Each structure stands twice: as C-alpha cells, then as structure tokens.
C-alpha cells in the first residue's frame, strides 16, 4: 500500500509551529522478538518462558501466544523495505536468547545467529541503524527450570550468550543494549505474576532484580572486550509517581514507588547503590549482593534507553480517583506528555549519563476510523507528536537526547493482553499478514525525513 500520501496534522489539533531537531538526531521504531517473530519452532529455537506461560489457560487475556505473531522471522526483508520506504533511520529489535542458546548444554545454535546476521545486513543495506537488545523477556525455559533470575548463575549464562551474539555481529552494531525494562522482568515476572514465569514472591523479585543487574554488568564487560568500538546501553522504563495529596502518607508511598520503579535500576547503574530506605522498608537484606557486584554494575554505560508511557498518581490508601475526563489509552493508562519532559530533565540532573534515547513511547488506541483501507489514528499521532515535542524541549534545556523510537512498528502480541491492544503505527492483518501503515506512520515518516515536527 502506498506510503507517500499526504499526512497532515489536521484532525490532531495543530498550531502550525515547527520544531526542528539537532543534526544527527534519529527517528525509528521498536519491536521485540517474542512479540513479532513467530516461527517458534524452526531452525533449532528452544522454548522460552513465554511459550510456557502462554500455554497456561487464563494467563493471556485472549488465550493467544507468539507462535506466529507478525511472522517477522519469515518477512524481515519486506519489513525492512517498508521501514526504508518510510524513511526511518533506526530500528530497535531484540534477539531471542532461545534461538541462540536453545539448550541447557550451552551450545550456540548457528542458525539462530544467522537470522540476526541477515537482519542486520538487510538493515545496514537499507541505511537503517540496527539497535539490538539482548534480553527482552524471553528467557530460555531450561534456565527457568534452574530457578530463572532467582539463580545467580543465570547472570553468567546471560554474559556467555551476549558474547556469542557480539562475536557474530561485532562492530556492525554500534550500540548493544543488554536488558529491556529489568523492573518489569523482576516485578511482573516474580512479584505480581502477571508475566512469565508467573511467580509471586517479593523476596524472589529482589533476588531477580539484582541478578538482572549483575547480568547487565557481566554482559557489558564481554561486549566491551569483544567489540571495543561498540557502545553499551541499558533500557529502563520510567513511570514517574506523584502524590495524590500533600499528606505525609501519600508522599512517603510515592517516594517508595519512585524508588522501586524509577530508581531501583538506574541508581545502581549510576553508582548510587540501591535505594536504601526502600530496601529497608521491604526488609531486603542484600544477601544476593556479593563483593564486587556493585562495581561491575556501575561500570559507565554509553547510553540510557528510556521507555516512557505514562505517570502514576499515588495515594497511600489507594483512594485516589482520577477526574472522569482524564485522557487515557485503551489499556487505561493516562496520557500526560509533560511528565516525559520533566522526567528527562530530572534524569539528567540526577545521573548525568552521556546520552539518552527514547527507546519506547507510544499508545494503544481504538483504531476504529478508516479512510479506505487506512486507519486514521489522529489520537495516536497526537500522542506521539506531543511526546516528541517534550523531547525537543528537553534538548533545548541541555539534555543530550540522541533520538526517538516509537513503540511500535507493528500491532503485535502485547504480553498478558494478547493481541487486543494495538500499539502499532502499522496495522497488521493477522489473516493475510498484510502490513498497512496507519496515518501516524505517514506523519512519523515526514518527521523522520525532515528532522522536524509541526505541533
Ligand atoms: C513495554 C515493553 C514492550 C511493550 C510496551 C507496551 O513495557 O517493553 O514490549 O509491551 O511496554
């Protein structure tokens, strides 16, 4: 389907003002392996914790799984061609650990590496910067059978796997990201149980959080040794919490939430250690932390990847009710762009990392308006535009932002929510696997080509 149509901002409420980004700022989209690849049982891929989790009735809202998803494993060439047609500069994807090291014996599966090698070549050939993430939640099942991230050894296995990938892809990749959203891995996977592996223990959550960070540190060391000219990044999700009232109880609870969600990973990476008051509050005794771990974890990174979707308003007794006209996406998350601007300023003031990239930002919307075949998603367009404007403002205030990646390239498998929420700027017809860019994709394409947006 044609992508070179007019993508005006009208209908999404525009003032006509143009914001131009610094030279070198880059634009692109993000995905992850389990959410789009499909091909779950080909070329030697072993099972992941998500295959196992999806097979349990009740775990996924629509009973679905990632067996086929967007069939990207077989369609990567045309998918890259589509990104290129849209003028995107960069593509963030993740590598499926169970394709690379499918079995407990640790042997590396060449066919798994071949796929990512071909994908990287295809991207480079199209002038698109490949930005792989080594872990976006699809842990090999055999490691979960050995106690998953609660087991310290998983961190060492992660570093071995990372080295195998980096040996193959080398400096064709200029930035390797170790983990995606370690908070969600530890919290949703081990504390609330809403994600694979579906465990529900606070103590296991703390153990997993430390071993994830240790895995980051160990993998970073191997990346630096194997591809010295590549950069090392980690992607952390931030959901800034604000107190519902000025009461001491609300403020204390907000502080704890900010510690657990927004500082638990970034503080140790920046050398500030774990947030001590909150560790004490939850009676975590640091027993998993061995001598030397914190130094390894705080070895300087080159880039912080920021995933941002929403903020949260916290009341100690859960009594806060948002005003009925609060704008929300179809998953119920509040839409509040100024929180991204303040987050970026606060992160840089606190951590002074070398560089920052928006690695995910986007929203699921009803997608119920069409012009012919095309979804007219003015609501998503406005969300993306208004958040990009916040990035622009942060740059003006001196925050070194290097790019913006929208979540997501495609509608895809949204974890426990299944295929219900549609985050894509490109629609996927799961019957035919046809890709149809939504209006927001055309608008984003203009932004990428002109390095500017109209607000
Ligand atoms: C993030 C995940 C990503 C996607 C978005 C909506 O937490 O990293 O895979 O599910 O949320």
PDB file of C-alpha atoms in Angstrom, residues 183-359:
ATOM      1  CA  UNK A 183      11.848  -3.632  36.544  1.00  0.00           C
ATOM      2  CA  UNK A 184       9.127  -5.356  34.539  1.00  0.00           C
ATOM      3  CA  UNK A 185      11.120  -8.607  34.303  1.00  0.00           C
ATOM      4  CA  UNK A 186      11.547  -8.735  38.079  1.00  0.00           C
ATOM      5  CA  UNK A 187       8.257  -7.211  39.180  1.00  0.00           C
ATOM      6  CA  UNK A 188       5.729  -8.643  36.743  1.00  0.00           C
ATOM      7  CA  UNK A 189       7.605 -11.937  36.390  1.00  0.00           C
ATOM      8  CA  UNK A 190       8.451 -12.668  40.026  1.00  0.00           C
ATOM      9  CA  UNK A 191       6.335 -10.416  42.286  1.00  0.00           C
ATOM     10  CA  UNK A 192       2.888  -9.916  40.728  1.00  0.00           C
ATOM     11  CA  UNK A 193       2.996 -12.965  38.451  1.00  0.00           C
ATOM     12  CA  UNK A 194       1.249 -11.211  35.574  1.00  0.00           C
ATOM     13  CA  UNK A 195       4.153 -12.017  33.247  1.00  0.00           C
ATOM     14  CA  UNK A 196       6.238 -15.150  32.671  1.00  0.00           C
ATOM     15  CA  UNK A 197       7.392 -17.024  34.654  1.00  0.00           C
ATOM     16  CA  UNK A 198       4.362 -16.030  36.756  1.00  0.00           C
ATOM     17  CA  UNK A 199       5.850 -16.209  40.237  1.00  0.00           C
ATOM     18  CA  UNK A 200       4.546 -14.210  43.198  1.00  0.00           C
ATOM     19  CA  UNK A 201       7.214 -13.557  45.796  1.00  0.00           C
ATOM     20  CA  UNK A 202       8.667 -10.231  46.885  1.00  0.00           C
ATOM     21  CA  UNK A 203      11.884 -11.949  48.031  1.00  0.00           C
ATOM     22  CA  UNK A 204      12.304 -13.603  44.643  1.00  0.00           C
ATOM     23  CA  UNK A 205      11.643 -10.243  42.996  1.00  0.00           C
ATOM     24  CA  UNK A 206      14.531  -8.656  44.886  1.00  0.00           C
ATOM     25  CA  UNK A 207      16.831 -11.579  44.041  1.00  0.00           C
ATOM     26  CA  UNK A 208      15.811 -11.389  40.362  1.00  0.00           C
ATOM     27  CA  UNK A 209      16.367  -7.621  40.285  1.00  0.00           C
ATOM     28  CA  UNK A 210      19.938  -7.971  41.493  1.00  0.00           C
ATOM     29  CA  UNK A 211      20.760 -10.869  39.192  1.00  0.00           C
ATOM     30  CA  UNK A 212      19.360  -8.978  36.204  1.00  0.00           C
ATOM     31  CA  UNK A 213      21.618  -6.044  37.008  1.00  0.00           C
ATOM     32  CA  UNK A 214      24.548  -8.397  37.556  1.00  0.00           C
ATOM     33  CA  UNK A 215      23.771  -9.922  34.144  1.00  0.00           C
ATOM     34  CA  UNK A 216      23.874  -6.420  32.673  1.00  0.00           C
ATOM     35  CA  UNK A 217      27.278  -5.752  34.258  1.00  0.00           C
ATOM     36  CA  UNK A 218      28.775  -9.082  33.185  1.00  0.00           C
ATOM     37  CA  UNK A 219      27.419  -8.776  29.642  1.00  0.00           C
ATOM     38  CA  UNK A 220      28.636  -5.167  29.361  1.00  0.00           C
ATOM     39  CA  UNK A 221      32.146  -6.353  30.211  1.00  0.00           C
ATOM     40  CA  UNK A 222      32.013  -9.016  27.460  1.00  0.00           C
ATOM     41  CA  UNK A 223      30.593  -6.561  24.904  1.00  0.00           C
ATOM     42  CA  UNK A 224      33.449  -4.151  25.585  1.00  0.00           C
ATOM     43  CA  UNK A 225      36.027  -6.925  25.286  1.00  0.00           C
ATOM     44  CA  UNK A 226      34.526  -8.402  22.104  1.00  0.00           C
ATOM     45  CA  UNK A 227      33.507  -5.284  20.166  1.00  0.00           C
ATOM     46  CA  UNK A 228      35.546  -2.450  21.685  1.00  0.00           C
ATOM     47  CA  UNK A 229      34.233   0.192  19.311  1.00  0.00           C
ATOM     48  CA  UNK A 230      30.551  -0.535  20.063  1.00  0.00           C
ATOM     49  CA  UNK A 231      28.621   1.282  22.755  1.00  0.00           C
ATOM     50  CA  UNK A 232      26.821  -0.325  25.708  1.00  0.00           C
ATOM     51  CA  UNK A 233      23.299   0.664  26.735  1.00  0.00           C
ATOM     52  CA  UNK A 234      20.518  -0.484  29.028  1.00  0.00           C
ATOM     53  CA  UNK A 235      16.811   0.262  28.586  1.00  0.00           C
ATOM     54  CA  UNK A 236      14.866   1.225  31.696  1.00  0.00           C
ATOM     55  CA  UNK A 237      11.157   2.057  31.939  1.00  0.00           C
ATOM     56  CA  UNK A 238      10.095   5.083  33.937  1.00  0.00           C
ATOM     57  CA  UNK A 239       6.624   5.780  35.318  1.00  0.00           C
ATOM     58  CA  UNK A 240       7.046   8.939  37.400  1.00  0.00           C
ATOM     59  CA  UNK A 241       4.880   8.790  40.516  1.00  0.00           C
ATOM     60  CA  UNK A 242       3.228  11.856  42.032  1.00  0.00           C
ATOM     61  CA  UNK A 243       1.397  12.061  45.357  1.00  0.00           C
ATOM     62  CA  UNK A 244      -2.398  12.456  45.188  1.00  0.00           C
ATOM     63  CA  UNK A 245      -2.296  14.883  48.128  1.00  0.00           C
ATOM     64  CA  UNK A 246       0.337  16.617  50.180  1.00  0.00           C
ATOM     65  CA  UNK A 247      -0.224  14.286  53.127  1.00  0.00           C
ATOM     66  CA  UNK A 248       2.837  12.672  54.636  1.00  0.00           C
ATOM     67  CA  UNK A 249       1.450   9.196  53.966  1.00  0.00           C
ATOM     68  CA  UNK A 250       0.874   9.889  50.262  1.00  0.00           C
ATOM     69  CA  UNK A 251       4.290  11.438  49.890  1.00  0.00           C
ATOM     70  CA  UNK A 252       6.026   8.536  51.632  1.00  0.00           C
ATOM     71  CA  UNK A 253       4.232   5.972  49.470  1.00  0.00           C
ATOM     72  CA  UNK A 254       5.098   7.970  46.327  1.00  0.00           C
ATOM     73  CA  UNK A 255       8.726   8.036  47.344  1.00  0.00           C
ATOM     74  CA  UNK A 256       8.753   4.249  47.769  1.00  0.00           C
ATOM     75  CA  UNK A 257       7.112   3.761  44.400  1.00  0.00           C
ATOM     76  CA  UNK A 258       9.625   6.049  42.727  1.00  0.00           C
ATOM     77  CA  UNK A 259      12.429   4.103  44.396  1.00  0.00           C
ATOM     78  CA  UNK A 260      11.103   0.718  43.316  1.00  0.00           C
ATOM     79  CA  UNK A 261      10.004   1.599  39.797  1.00  0.00           C
ATOM     80  CA  UNK A 262      12.151   4.505  38.740  1.00  0.00           C
ATOM     81  CA  UNK A 263      15.393   4.366  40.715  1.00  0.00           C
ATOM     82  CA  UNK A 264      15.962   0.703  41.584  1.00  0.00           C
ATOM     83  CA  UNK A 265      17.903   0.055  38.360  1.00  0.00           C
ATOM     84  CA  UNK A 266      19.171   3.480  37.295  1.00  0.00           C
ATOM     85  CA  UNK A 267      20.664   4.339  40.729  1.00  0.00           C
ATOM     86  CA  UNK A 268      22.972   1.271  40.901  1.00  0.00           C
ATOM     87  CA  UNK A 269      23.966   1.715  37.238  1.00  0.00           C
ATOM     88  CA  UNK A 270      24.938   5.305  38.040  1.00  0.00           C
ATOM     89  CA  UNK A 271      26.942   4.155  41.073  1.00  0.00           C
ATOM     90  CA  UNK A 272      24.442   5.345  43.691  1.00  0.00           C
ATOM     91  CA  UNK A 273      23.614   1.855  45.001  1.00  0.00           C
ATOM     92  CA  UNK A 274      20.131   0.515  45.720  1.00  0.00           C
ATOM     93  CA  UNK A 275      17.656   2.979  47.290  1.00  0.00           C
ATOM     94  CA  UNK A 276      18.444   2.184  50.916  1.00  0.00           C
ATOM     95  CA  UNK A 277      15.291   3.381  52.704  1.00  0.00           C
ATOM     96  CA  UNK A 278      13.041   1.389  50.422  1.00  0.00           C
ATOM     97  CA  UNK A 279      15.233  -1.722  50.646  1.00  0.00           C
ATOM     98  CA  UNK A 280      14.913  -1.453  54.418  1.00  0.00           C
ATOM     99  CA  UNK A 281      11.157  -0.857  54.248  1.00  0.00           C
ATOM    100  CA  UNK A 282      10.710  -4.140  52.378  1.00  0.00           C
ATOM    101  CA  UNK A 283      13.280  -5.864  54.612  1.00  0.00           C
ATOM    102  CA  UNK A 284      15.562  -6.795  51.747  1.00  0.00           C
ATOM    103  CA  UNK A 285      18.846  -7.832  53.347  1.00  0.00           C
ATOM    104  CA  UNK A 286      21.087  -7.553  50.245  1.00  0.00           C
ATOM    105  CA  UNK A 287      22.038 -11.203  50.717  1.00  0.00           C
ATOM    106  CA  UNK A 288      22.345 -11.686  46.937  1.00  0.00           C
ATOM    107  CA  UNK A 289      24.872  -8.860  46.622  1.00  0.00           C
ATOM    108  CA  UNK A 290      28.421 -10.224  46.568  1.00  0.00           C
ATOM    109  CA  UNK A 291      31.676  -8.296  46.846  1.00  0.00           C
ATOM    110  CA  UNK A 292      32.473  -6.600  43.551  1.00  0.00           C
ATOM    111  CA  UNK A 293      28.915  -6.772  42.159  1.00  0.00           C
ATOM    112  CA  UNK A 294      28.115  -3.101  42.574  1.00  0.00           C
ATOM    113  CA  UNK A 295      31.359  -2.021  40.876  1.00  0.00           C
ATOM    114  CA  UNK A 296      30.584  -4.277  37.931  1.00  0.00           C
ATOM    115  CA  UNK A 297      27.018  -2.974  37.696  1.00  0.00           C
ATOM    116  CA  UNK A 298      28.124   0.659  37.810  1.00  0.00           C
ATOM    117  CA  UNK A 299      30.758   0.465  35.061  1.00  0.00           C
ATOM    118  CA  UNK A 300      29.860   3.517  32.949  1.00  0.00           C
ATOM    119  CA  UNK A 301      27.285   2.990  30.202  1.00  0.00           C
ATOM    120  CA  UNK A 302      27.365   4.965  26.962  1.00  0.00           C
ATOM    121  CA  UNK A 303      23.643   5.449  26.600  1.00  0.00           C
ATOM    122  CA  UNK A 304      20.486   5.189  28.688  1.00  0.00           C
ATOM    123  CA  UNK A 305      17.429   3.964  26.786  1.00  0.00           C
ATOM    124  CA  UNK A 306      14.225   5.409  28.192  1.00  0.00           C
ATOM    125  CA  UNK A 307      10.830   3.734  27.847  1.00  0.00           C
ATOM    126  CA  UNK A 308       8.020   6.096  28.772  1.00  0.00           C
ATOM    127  CA  UNK A 309       4.261   5.621  28.534  1.00  0.00           C
ATOM    128  CA  UNK A 310       2.520   7.287  31.466  1.00  0.00           C
ATOM    129  CA  UNK A 311       2.763   8.641  35.010  1.00  0.00           C
ATOM    130  CA  UNK A 312       1.065   7.385  38.166  1.00  0.00           C
ATOM    131  CA  UNK A 313      -0.752   9.229  40.921  1.00  0.00           C
ATOM    132  CA  UNK A 314      -0.243   7.604  44.306  1.00  0.00           C
ATOM    133  CA  UNK A 315      -2.340   7.640  47.456  1.00  0.00           C
ATOM    134  CA  UNK A 316      -1.249   5.599  50.460  1.00  0.00           C
ATOM    135  CA  UNK A 317      -4.722   4.096  50.939  1.00  0.00           C
ATOM    136  CA  UNK A 318      -5.464   3.626  47.229  1.00  0.00           C
ATOM    137  CA  UNK A 319      -8.324   6.096  47.471  1.00  0.00           C
ATOM    138  CA  UNK A 320      -7.273   8.310  44.553  1.00  0.00           C
ATOM    139  CA  UNK A 321      -9.797   8.505  41.754  1.00  0.00           C
ATOM    140  CA  UNK A 322      -8.764  10.361  38.594  1.00  0.00           C
ATOM    141  CA  UNK A 323     -11.133  13.006  37.199  1.00  0.00           C
ATOM    142  CA  UNK A 324     -13.520  11.368  34.705  1.00  0.00           C
ATOM    143  CA  UNK A 325     -12.180  13.433  31.792  1.00  0.00           C
ATOM    144  CA  UNK A 326      -8.583  12.204  32.233  1.00  0.00           C
ATOM    145  CA  UNK A 327      -7.365  11.226  28.730  1.00  0.00           C
ATOM    146  CA  UNK A 328      -6.442   7.551  28.554  1.00  0.00           C
ATOM    147  CA  UNK A 329      -5.374   4.924  26.055  1.00  0.00           C
ATOM    148  CA  UNK A 330      -7.276   1.660  25.528  1.00  0.00           C
ATOM    149  CA  UNK A 331      -5.281  -0.021  28.317  1.00  0.00           C
ATOM    150  CA  UNK A 332      -6.409   2.689  30.737  1.00  0.00           C
ATOM    151  CA  UNK A 333      -3.040   4.456  31.022  1.00  0.00           C
ATOM    152  CA  UNK A 334      -3.246   8.213  31.457  1.00  0.00           C
ATOM    153  CA  UNK A 335      -1.941  10.339  28.584  1.00  0.00           C
ATOM    154  CA  UNK A 336       0.234  13.062  30.093  1.00  0.00           C
ATOM    155  CA  UNK A 337       3.076  14.287  27.838  1.00  0.00           C
ATOM    156  CA  UNK A 338       4.534  16.905  30.262  1.00  0.00           C
ATOM    157  CA  UNK A 339       5.613  14.034  32.530  1.00  0.00           C
ATOM    158  CA  UNK A 340       8.077  12.947  29.837  1.00  0.00           C
ATOM    159  CA  UNK A 341       9.665  16.412  29.707  1.00  0.00           C
ATOM    160  CA  UNK A 342      10.085  16.623  33.471  1.00  0.00           C
ATOM    161  CA  UNK A 343      11.361  13.040  33.594  1.00  0.00           C
ATOM    162  CA  UNK A 344      14.095  13.766  31.040  1.00  0.00           C
ATOM    163  CA  UNK A 345      15.245  16.854  32.913  1.00  0.00           C
ATOM    164  CA  UNK A 346      15.222  15.054  36.253  1.00  0.00           C
ATOM    165  CA  UNK A 347      17.060  12.005  34.937  1.00  0.00           C
ATOM    166  CA  UNK A 348      19.850  14.101  33.506  1.00  0.00           C
ATOM    167  CA  UNK A 349      20.111  16.244  36.629  1.00  0.00           C
ATOM    168  CA  UNK A 350      20.363  13.150  38.827  1.00  0.00           C
ATOM    169  CA  UNK A 351      22.538  10.849  36.707  1.00  0.00           C
ATOM    170  CA  UNK A 352      24.400  12.858  34.060  1.00  0.00           C
ATOM    171  CA  UNK A 353      24.582   9.866  31.707  1.00  0.00           C
ATOM    172  CA  UNK A 354      26.454  10.534  28.467  1.00  0.00           C
ATOM    173  CA  UNK A 355      23.462  10.271  26.189  1.00  0.00           C
ATOM    174  CA  UNK A 356      19.767   9.337  26.178  1.00  0.00           C
ATOM    175  CA  UNK A 357      17.456   7.773  23.626  1.00  0.00           C
ATOM    176  CA  UNK A 358      13.702   7.313  23.761  1.00  0.00           C
ATOM    177  CA  UNK A 359      13.644   3.559  23.142  1.00  0.00           C
TER     178      UNK A 359
END
